[in-house]
Each structure stands twice: as C-alpha cells, then as structure tokens.
Amino acid sequence: GAVVSQHPSRVICKSGTSVKIECRSLDFQATTMFWYRQFPKQSLMLMATSNEGSKATYEQGVEKDKFLINHASLTLSTLTVTSAHPEDSSFYICSARLLRGSTRGQYFGPGTRLTVL
Amino acid sequence: QQQVKQSPQSLIVQKGGISIINCAYENTAFDYFPWYQQFPGKGPALLIAIRPDVSEKKEGRFTISFNKSAKQFSLHIMDSQPGDSATYFCAASGMFSGGSNYKLTFGKGTLLTVNP
C-alpha cells in the first residue's frame, strides 16, 4: 500500500520550454502532497506544499510563477516548470501524506530527472 | 531552529556489522522522526519512524533509538548487508504555527557502503 507514482521518470527539454510532472497516489487519498528537488549527493529540498483544492504554499526562495503547482484531486498533483533553463535541471520528487490514519509518514514517488539543454 | 543535523556523512561497514547513523535536533516541537532509505536515481522509501513517547522502536534489522532529553535519535542497522548500501536520511516533523501539513525537515544524508 501507499504507492506514489510520477510521470515522466525522465525528461529532456530545450531551454525556454515548459515541462509538466505528474504525481499520483495510486492506492490512497492524499490530503497533502509535497514537491521536492534534489541535487546530486545532496538532501531533499522542499519546494512547496499543496493541498487539494487550494493554492500551494511555496518555501522561501522558490519562484511560484516558475514552478506552478496544481492539486486537482486527492490523488493527483502536477508541477509545471515554466520556461525551463539549465539551472532547473534536477531530480524532482513528490510525496503524499495519507488522508486518514495516525501515520504522519510521507510516501515518496520515484522521482523525475529533468535535464534542460 | 528547524535544522536536523546528521552524521556521519559517509559510513563504510563490513557485511554482518552494525551500521549506526546519528541525528540531532533543536526544536522541541518536533514530534515525529522518520528514517528514509534512498537508492541512486530513486525516491526515498520510508524505513521506520518513531514518536518521542518511546525510547526505541525495532522493525526487523532496523532499530531507532530516541533520547528525548538529549534531542538525539539514531538508526541502527543490524547484520548489515551489501543490499543495504544506500543513502539514509533522518527527518523530523511537528505541528508548527501556520498549519498542520507536517512538513519534513531532512538531515543531509549518510552514504552507507556495506562491503561484502
């Protein structure tokens, strides 16, 4: 149980284009989904928190107009990197928290490797 | 202070040995402490978690020890295997003012290598 999927797993795009990454909770409903980015050999950096049906909350220093987050349902959140540049190349990972239950655990997706040329 | 300090940065252990990774925190509002395992190119996987009302939790070969007064917690991997070679992250969360999203604060990670 508690499976989170991401699509695509890997994307290569040209500078200036926009890329959409999907995050789905497959076997549970998630009140909250989180988006992280991770650079090589570094820890996870939280970018934003999204709750279904409301606006995402972005961490300090994260450009909300560049990283658009939509949480359309209790099982789907999307991250759109707009006008991507090479410095946006990174490993993007989403996580989801269960709707019910006492667990506070976040369950992570497999990640999306974005390479901007 | 919402930092979680993790050590060591890297660790090499022989097969069958015990791997120990330590974390320390400052904010006493943290009340949930999970450990995650991450293999290269994959997302982190929840290994085991503890709340501050217990001092130890064991699941298979993985044990969390928690010292509330010292604000420290550690992961012990017994009978370490080459397949345990991965990066391990400690984390902490708590209900802070402004919401109940229980954001995770991660340590910087420990690269564990278990030699055969």
PDB file of C-alpha atoms in Angstrom:
ATOM      1  CA  GLY A   1       0.000   0.000   0.000  1.00  0.00           C
ATOM      2  CA  ALA A   2       0.820   3.736  -0.075  1.00  0.00           C
ATOM      3  CA  VAL A   3       2.202   3.785  -3.609  1.00  0.00           C
ATOM      4  CA  VAL A   4       3.031   7.089  -5.276  1.00  0.00           C
ATOM      5  CA  SER A   5       3.824   7.319  -8.964  1.00  0.00           C
ATOM      6  CA  GLN A   6       5.421  10.065 -11.008  1.00  0.00           C
ATOM      7  CA  HIS A   7       5.359  10.683 -14.712  1.00  0.00           C
ATOM      8  CA  PRO A   8       7.555  11.067 -16.605  1.00  0.00           C
ATOM      9  CA  SER A   9      10.514   9.409 -14.937  1.00  0.00           C
ATOM     10  CA  ARG A  10      12.933  11.274 -17.140  1.00  0.00           C
ATOM     11  CA  VAL A  11      12.586  14.296 -19.406  1.00  0.00           C
ATOM     12  CA  ILE A  12      14.996  16.236 -21.548  1.00  0.00           C
ATOM     13  CA  CYS A  13      13.871  19.572 -22.919  1.00  0.00           C
ATOM     14  CA  LYS A  14      15.230  22.665 -24.589  1.00  0.00           C
ATOM     15  CA  SER A  15      15.794  25.863 -22.698  1.00  0.00           C
ATOM     16  CA  GLY A  16      12.673  28.033 -22.652  1.00  0.00           C
ATOM     17  CA  THR A  17      10.140  25.242 -22.839  1.00  0.00           C
ATOM     18  CA  SER A  18       7.729  24.200 -20.101  1.00  0.00           C
ATOM     19  CA  VAL A  19       7.630  20.770 -18.538  1.00  0.00           C
ATOM     20  CA  LYS A  20       4.784  19.185 -16.588  1.00  0.00           C
ATOM     21  CA  ILE A  21       5.386  16.470 -13.998  1.00  0.00           C
ATOM     22  CA  GLU A  22       2.512  14.418 -12.587  1.00  0.00           C
ATOM     23  CA  CYS A  23       2.352  12.904  -9.132  1.00  0.00           C
ATOM     24  CA  ARG A  24      -0.345  10.369  -8.300  1.00  0.00           C
ATOM     25  CA  SER A  25      -1.210   8.463  -5.160  1.00  0.00           C
ATOM     26  CA  LEU A  26      -2.307   5.106  -6.562  1.00  0.00           C
ATOM     27  CA  ASP A  27      -3.960   3.330  -3.675  1.00  0.00           C
ATOM     28  CA  PHE A  28      -4.833   6.045  -1.186  1.00  0.00           C
ATOM     29  CA  GLN A  29      -6.185   9.551  -0.971  1.00  0.00           C
ATOM     30  CA  ALA A  30      -3.739  12.250  -0.013  1.00  0.00           C
ATOM     31  CA  THR A  31      -4.719  15.380   1.871  1.00  0.00           C
ATOM     32  CA  THR A  32      -1.407  16.927   1.131  1.00  0.00           C
ATOM     33  CA  MET A  33       1.275  16.495  -1.464  1.00  0.00           C
ATOM     34  CA  PHE A  34       4.768  17.895  -1.331  1.00  0.00           C
ATOM     35  CA  TRP A  35       7.248  18.723  -4.059  1.00  0.00           C
ATOM     36  CA  TYR A  36      10.991  18.481  -3.528  1.00  0.00           C
ATOM     37  CA  ARG A  37      14.056  18.939  -5.636  1.00  0.00           C
ATOM     38  CA  GLN A  38      17.302  17.153  -5.039  1.00  0.00           C
ATOM     39  CA  PHE A  39      20.707  17.954  -6.479  1.00  0.00           C
ATOM     40  CA  PRO A  40      23.361  15.218  -6.789  1.00  0.00           C
ATOM     41  CA  LYS A  41      24.673  13.978  -3.463  1.00  0.00           C
ATOM     42  CA  GLN A  42      22.501  16.438  -1.562  1.00  0.00           C
ATOM     43  CA  SER A  43      19.462  16.223   0.630  1.00  0.00           C
ATOM     44  CA  LEU A  44      15.880  16.864  -0.386  1.00  0.00           C
ATOM     45  CA  MET A  45      14.834  20.486  -0.516  1.00  0.00           C
ATOM     46  CA  LEU A  46      11.142  21.187  -0.056  1.00  0.00           C
ATOM     47  CA  MET A  47       9.805  23.443  -2.772  1.00  0.00           C
ATOM     48  CA  ALA A  48       6.106  23.624  -1.974  1.00  0.00           C
ATOM     49  CA  THR A  49       3.193  22.052  -0.193  1.00  0.00           C
ATOM     50  CA  SER A  50      -0.106  21.556  -1.964  1.00  0.00           C
ATOM     51  CA  ASN A  51      -3.497  20.770  -0.551  1.00  0.00           C
ATOM     52  CA  GLU A  52      -6.326  19.575  -2.761  1.00  0.00           C
ATOM     53  CA  GLY A  53      -8.491  22.435  -3.943  1.00  0.00           C
ATOM     54  CA  SER A  54      -6.360  25.244  -2.572  1.00  0.00           C
ATOM     55  CA  LYS A  55      -3.318  27.210  -3.597  1.00  0.00           C
ATOM     56  CA  ALA A  56       0.096  25.750  -2.983  1.00  0.00           C
ATOM     57  CA  THR A  57       2.330  27.116  -0.264  1.00  0.00           C
ATOM     58  CA  TYR A  58       5.833  27.776  -1.512  1.00  0.00           C
ATOM     59  CA  GLU A  59       9.007  27.709   0.518  1.00  0.00           C
ATOM     60  CA  GLN A  60      11.097  30.826   0.785  1.00  0.00           C
ATOM     61  CA  GLY A  61      13.166  31.415  -2.321  1.00  0.00           C
ATOM     62  CA  VAL A  62      11.046  29.259  -4.623  1.00  0.00           C
ATOM     63  CA  GLU A  63       9.523  31.207  -7.500  1.00  0.00           C
ATOM     64  CA  LYS A  64       5.819  30.445  -7.596  1.00  0.00           C
ATOM     65  CA  ASP A  65       5.455  31.779 -11.125  1.00  0.00           C
ATOM     66  CA  LYS A  66       8.170  29.463 -12.356  1.00  0.00           C
ATOM     67  CA  PHE A  67       7.089  26.332 -10.530  1.00  0.00           C
ATOM     68  CA  LEU A  68       3.332  26.081 -10.980  1.00  0.00           C
ATOM     69  CA  ILE A  69       1.590  23.537  -8.799  1.00  0.00           C
ATOM     70  CA  ASN A  70      -1.941  22.287  -9.270  1.00  0.00           C
ATOM     71  CA  HIS A  71      -3.588  19.841  -6.902  1.00  0.00           C
ATOM     72  CA  ALA A  72      -6.732  18.950  -8.799  1.00  0.00           C
ATOM     73  CA  SER A  73      -7.858  15.943  -6.790  1.00  0.00           C
ATOM     74  CA  LEU A  74      -6.999  13.867  -3.743  1.00  0.00           C
ATOM     75  CA  THR A  75      -4.843  11.626  -5.927  1.00  0.00           C
ATOM     76  CA  LEU A  76      -3.189  13.987  -8.393  1.00  0.00           C
ATOM     77  CA  SER A  77      -0.820  16.923  -8.154  1.00  0.00           C
ATOM     78  CA  THR A  78       1.151  18.440 -11.016  1.00  0.00           C
ATOM     79  CA  LEU A  79       4.294  20.541 -11.097  1.00  0.00           C
ATOM     80  CA  THR A  80       4.930  22.640 -14.183  1.00  0.00           C
ATOM     81  CA  VAL A  81       8.383  24.100 -14.654  1.00  0.00           C
ATOM     82  CA  THR A  82       7.783  27.095 -16.868  1.00  0.00           C
ATOM     83  CA  SER A  83      10.417  28.500 -19.227  1.00  0.00           C
ATOM     84  CA  ALA A  84      12.939  25.960 -18.016  1.00  0.00           C
ATOM     85  CA  HIS A  85      16.631  26.813 -18.007  1.00  0.00           C
ATOM     86  CA  PRO A  86      19.705  24.622 -17.488  1.00  0.00           C
ATOM     87  CA  GLU A  87      19.883  25.612 -13.819  1.00  0.00           C
ATOM     88  CA  ASP A  88      16.455  23.989 -13.335  1.00  0.00           C
ATOM     89  CA  SER A  89      17.980  20.617 -14.192  1.00  0.00           C
ATOM     90  CA  SER A  90      17.491  18.473 -11.130  1.00  0.00           C
ATOM     91  CA  PHE A  91      15.741  15.467  -9.644  1.00  0.00           C
ATOM     92  CA  TYR A  92      12.181  16.381  -8.727  1.00  0.00           C
ATOM     93  CA  ILE A  93      10.383  14.185  -6.218  1.00  0.00           C
ATOM     94  CA  CYS A  94       6.846  14.359  -4.924  1.00  0.00           C
ATOM     95  CA  SER A  95       5.431  12.853  -1.768  1.00  0.00           C
ATOM     96  CA  ALA A  96       1.956  12.348  -0.406  1.00  0.00           C
ATOM     97  CA  ARG A  97       0.519  12.152   3.075  1.00  0.00           C
ATOM     98  CA  LEU A  98      -2.363   9.839   3.884  1.00  0.00           C
ATOM     99  CA  LEU A  99      -5.827  11.328   4.263  1.00  0.00           C
ATOM    100  CA  ARG A 100      -6.648   9.320   7.332  1.00  0.00           C
ATOM    101  CA  GLY A 101      -4.883   7.344   9.962  1.00  0.00           C
ATOM    102  CA  SER A 102      -2.422   8.156  12.666  1.00  0.00           C
ATOM    103  CA  THR A 103       0.615   7.867  10.467  1.00  0.00           C
ATOM    104  CA  ARG A 104       2.419  11.063   9.680  1.00  0.00           C
ATOM    105  CA  GLY A 105       4.610   9.406   7.123  1.00  0.00           C
ATOM    106  CA  GLN A 106       5.105  10.835   3.696  1.00  0.00           C
ATOM    107  CA  TYR A 107       5.298   8.384   0.846  1.00  0.00           C
ATOM    108  CA  PHE A 108       7.578   9.385  -1.972  1.00  0.00           C
ATOM    109  CA  GLY A 109       7.321   8.926  -5.695  1.00  0.00           C
ATOM    110  CA  PRO A 110      10.212   7.511  -7.732  1.00  0.00           C
ATOM    111  CA  GLY A 111      11.308  10.957  -8.901  1.00  0.00           C
ATOM    112  CA  THR A 112      11.621  12.718 -12.246  1.00  0.00           C
ATOM    113  CA  ARG A 113      15.002  13.540 -13.696  1.00  0.00           C
ATOM    114  CA  LEU A 114      14.768  16.845 -15.583  1.00  0.00           C
ATOM    115  CA  THR A 115      17.558  17.850 -17.919  1.00  0.00           C
ATOM    116  CA  VAL A 116      17.324  21.233 -19.613  1.00  0.00           C
ATOM    117  CA  LEU A 117      19.652  21.706 -22.580  1.00  0.00           C
TER     118      LEU A 117
ATOM    119  CA  GLN B   1      15.565  26.259  14.813  1.00  0.00           C
ATOM    120  CA  GLN B   2      14.242  23.665  12.391  1.00  0.00           C
ATOM    121  CA  GLN B   3      17.534  22.038  11.455  1.00  0.00           C
ATOM    122  CA  VAL B   4      18.273  18.365  11.782  1.00  0.00           C
ATOM    123  CA  LYS B   5      21.970  17.556  11.958  1.00  0.00           C
ATOM    124  CA  GLN B   6      23.016  14.139  10.667  1.00  0.00           C
ATOM    125  CA  SER B   7      26.298  12.297  10.998  1.00  0.00           C
ATOM    126  CA  PRO B   8      28.412  10.758   9.668  1.00  0.00           C
ATOM    127  CA  GLN B   9      28.325  11.982   6.094  1.00  0.00           C
ATOM    128  CA  SER B  10      29.530   8.590   4.906  1.00  0.00           C
ATOM    129  CA  LEU B  11      29.990   5.210   6.522  1.00  0.00           C
ATOM    130  CA  ILE B  12      31.690   2.011   5.444  1.00  0.00           C
ATOM    131  CA  VAL B  13      30.758  -1.206   7.221  1.00  0.00           C
ATOM    132  CA  GLN B  14      31.651  -4.824   6.682  1.00  0.00           C
ATOM    133  CA  LYS B  15      28.937  -7.330   5.907  1.00  0.00           C
ATOM    134  CA  GLY B  16      27.369  -8.552   9.127  1.00  0.00           C
ATOM    135  CA  GLY B  17      28.392  -5.484  11.077  1.00  0.00           C
ATOM    136  CA  ILE B  18      26.259  -2.820  12.723  1.00  0.00           C
ATOM    137  CA  SER B  19      25.687   0.486  10.963  1.00  0.00           C
ATOM    138  CA  ILE B  20      24.897   3.447  13.191  1.00  0.00           C
ATOM    139  CA  ILE B  21      23.724   6.832  11.957  1.00  0.00           C
ATOM    140  CA  ASN B  22      23.021   9.704  14.304  1.00  0.00           C
ATOM    141  CA  CYS B  23      20.780  12.751  14.148  1.00  0.00           C
ATOM    142  CA  ALA B  24      20.221  15.701  16.466  1.00  0.00           C
ATOM    143  CA  TYR B  25      17.580  18.386  16.511  1.00  0.00           C
ATOM    144  CA  GLU B  26      16.935  21.624  18.361  1.00  0.00           C
ATOM    145  CA  ASN B  27      13.242  22.322  18.070  1.00  0.00           C
ATOM    146  CA  THR B  28      11.278  20.552  20.795  1.00  0.00           C
ATOM    147  CA  ALA B  29       8.101  20.981  18.751  1.00  0.00           C
ATOM    148  CA  PHE B  30       9.246  18.114  16.541  1.00  0.00           C
ATOM    149  CA  ASP B  31       7.232  15.040  17.452  1.00  0.00           C
ATOM    150  CA  TYR B  32       7.710  12.602  14.606  1.00  0.00           C
ATOM    151  CA  PHE B  33      11.046  11.212  13.477  1.00  0.00           C
ATOM    152  CA  PRO B  34      11.218   9.024  10.365  1.00  0.00           C
ATOM    153  CA  TRP B  35      14.167   7.489   8.588  1.00  0.00           C
ATOM    154  CA  TYR B  36      14.272   7.159   4.827  1.00  0.00           C
ATOM    155  CA  GLN B  37      16.400   4.979   2.569  1.00  0.00           C
ATOM    156  CA  GLN B  38      17.252   6.161  -0.925  1.00  0.00           C
ATOM    157  CA  PHE B  39      18.938   4.243  -3.714  1.00  0.00           C
ATOM    158  CA  PRO B  40      20.561   6.140  -6.601  1.00  0.00           C
ATOM    159  CA  GLY B  41      18.010   7.508  -9.043  1.00  0.00           C
ATOM    160  CA  LYS B  42      15.067   6.517  -6.863  1.00  0.00           C
ATOM    161  CA  GLY B  43      12.760   8.300  -4.461  1.00  0.00           C
ATOM    162  CA  PRO B  44      13.237   7.891  -0.712  1.00  0.00           C
ATOM    163  CA  ALA B  45      11.444   4.996   0.957  1.00  0.00           C
ATOM    164  CA  LEU B  46      10.114   5.206   4.498  1.00  0.00           C
ATOM    165  CA  LEU B  47      12.049   2.720   6.639  1.00  0.00           C
ATOM    166  CA  ILE B  48      10.939   3.241  10.183  1.00  0.00           C
ATOM    167  CA  ALA B  49       9.645   6.093  12.326  1.00  0.00           C
ATOM    168  CA  ILE B  50       9.325   6.933  15.992  1.00  0.00           C
ATOM    169  CA  ARG B  51       7.469   9.345  18.221  1.00  0.00           C
ATOM    170  CA  PRO B  52       9.045  10.865  21.339  1.00  0.00           C
ATOM    171  CA  ASP B  53       6.906   8.895  23.779  1.00  0.00           C
ATOM    172  CA  VAL B  54       9.057   5.787  23.233  1.00  0.00           C
ATOM    173  CA  SER B  55      12.809   5.364  23.503  1.00  0.00           C
ATOM    174  CA  GLU B  56      13.249   2.584  20.997  1.00  0.00           C
ATOM    175  CA  LYS B  57      11.472   1.011  18.067  1.00  0.00           C
ATOM    176  CA  LYS B  58      12.576  -2.069  16.201  1.00  0.00           C
ATOM    177  CA  GLU B  59      11.471  -3.392  12.836  1.00  0.00           C
ATOM    178  CA  GLY B  60      13.437  -6.352  11.609  1.00  0.00           C
ATOM    179  CA  ARG B  61      17.109  -5.390  11.374  1.00  0.00           C
ATOM    180  CA  PHE B  62      16.345  -1.684  11.771  1.00  0.00           C
ATOM    181  CA  THR B  63      16.132  -0.005  15.179  1.00  0.00           C
ATOM    182  CA  ILE B  64      15.579   3.614  16.105  1.00  0.00           C
ATOM    183  CA  SER B  65      16.908   4.768  19.460  1.00  0.00           C
ATOM    184  CA  PHE B  66      15.478   8.026  20.748  1.00  0.00           C
ATOM    185  CA  ASN B  67      16.859  10.227  23.518  1.00  0.00           C
ATOM    186  CA  LYS B  68      14.354  12.981  24.207  1.00  0.00           C
ATOM    187  CA  SER B  69      16.430  14.826  26.807  1.00  0.00           C
ATOM    188  CA  ALA B  70      19.445  14.947  24.512  1.00  0.00           C
ATOM    189  CA  LYS B  71      17.291  15.678  21.455  1.00  0.00           C
ATOM    190  CA  GLN B  72      19.020  12.933  19.548  1.00  0.00           C
ATOM    191  CA  PHE B  73      17.930   9.859  17.655  1.00  0.00           C
ATOM    192  CA  SER B  74      19.811   7.213  15.784  1.00  0.00           C
ATOM    193  CA  LEU B  75      19.306   4.414  13.300  1.00  0.00           C
ATOM    194  CA  HIS B  76      20.949   1.067  13.896  1.00  0.00           C
ATOM    195  CA  ILE B  77      21.141  -1.479  11.099  1.00  0.00           C
ATOM    196  CA  MET B  78      21.993  -4.886  12.478  1.00  0.00           C
ATOM    197  CA  ASP B  79      23.686  -7.561  10.366  1.00  0.00           C
ATOM    198  CA  SER B  80      24.317  -5.041   7.605  1.00  0.00           C
ATOM    199  CA  GLN B  81      24.174  -6.435   4.070  1.00  0.00           C
ATOM    200  CA  PRO B  82      25.572  -5.167   0.755  1.00  0.00           C
ATOM    201  CA  GLY B  83      21.974  -4.579  -0.332  1.00  0.00           C
ATOM    202  CA  ASP B  84      21.672  -2.014   2.463  1.00  0.00           C
ATOM    203  CA  SER B  85      24.179   0.202   0.642  1.00  0.00           C
ATOM    204  CA  ALA B  86      22.235   3.402   0.052  1.00  0.00           C
ATOM    205  CA  THR B  87      21.831   6.936   1.329  1.00  0.00           C
ATOM    206  CA  TYR B  88      19.920   7.258   4.577  1.00  0.00           C
ATOM    207  CA  PHE B  89      18.117  10.399   5.638  1.00  0.00           C
ATOM    208  CA  CYS B  90      16.751  11.200   9.039  1.00  0.00           C
ATOM    209  CA  ALA B  91      13.893  13.669   9.235  1.00  0.00           C
ATOM    210  CA  ALA B  92      11.638  15.364  11.719  1.00  0.00           C
ATOM    211  CA  SER B  93       8.234  16.989  11.640  1.00  0.00           C
ATOM    212  CA  GLY B  94       5.867  18.679  14.017  1.00  0.00           C
ATOM    213  CA  MET B  95       2.821  20.883  14.129  1.00  0.00           C
ATOM    214  CA  PHE B  96       4.107  24.419  13.870  1.00  0.00           C
ATOM    215  CA  SER B  97       2.115  27.588  13.741  1.00  0.00           C
ATOM    216  CA  GLY B  98       0.546  28.238  10.375  1.00  0.00           C
ATOM    217  CA  GLY B  99      -0.855  24.836   9.569  1.00  0.00           C
ATOM    218  CA  SER B 100      -0.869  21.138  10.102  1.00  0.00           C
ATOM    219  CA  ASN B 101       0.853  19.991   6.972  1.00  0.00           C
ATOM    220  CA  TYR B 102       3.624  18.355   8.990  1.00  0.00           C
ATOM    221  CA  LYS B 103       6.430  19.336   6.700  1.00  0.00           C
ATOM    222  CA  LEU B 104       9.503  17.169   6.967  1.00  0.00           C
ATOM    223  CA  THR B 105      12.875  18.645   7.771  1.00  0.00           C
ATOM    224  CA  PHE B 106      15.610  16.381   6.446  1.00  0.00           C
ATOM    225  CA  GLY B 107      19.141  15.758   7.570  1.00  0.00           C
ATOM    226  CA  LYS B 108      21.875  15.994   4.951  1.00  0.00           C
ATOM    227  CA  GLY B 109      22.080  12.245   4.498  1.00  0.00           C
ATOM    228  CA  THR B 110      24.568   9.450   5.134  1.00  0.00           C
ATOM    229  CA  LEU B 111      26.005   7.369   2.329  1.00  0.00           C
ATOM    230  CA  LEU B 112      26.295   3.829   3.656  1.00  0.00           C
ATOM    231  CA  THR B 113      28.518   1.310   1.925  1.00  0.00           C
ATOM    232  CA  VAL B 114      28.438  -2.282   3.119  1.00  0.00           C
ATOM    233  CA  ASN B 115      31.381  -4.273   1.849  1.00  0.00           C
ATOM    234  CA  PRO B 116      30.920  -7.974   1.117  1.00  0.00           C
TER     235      PRO B 116
END
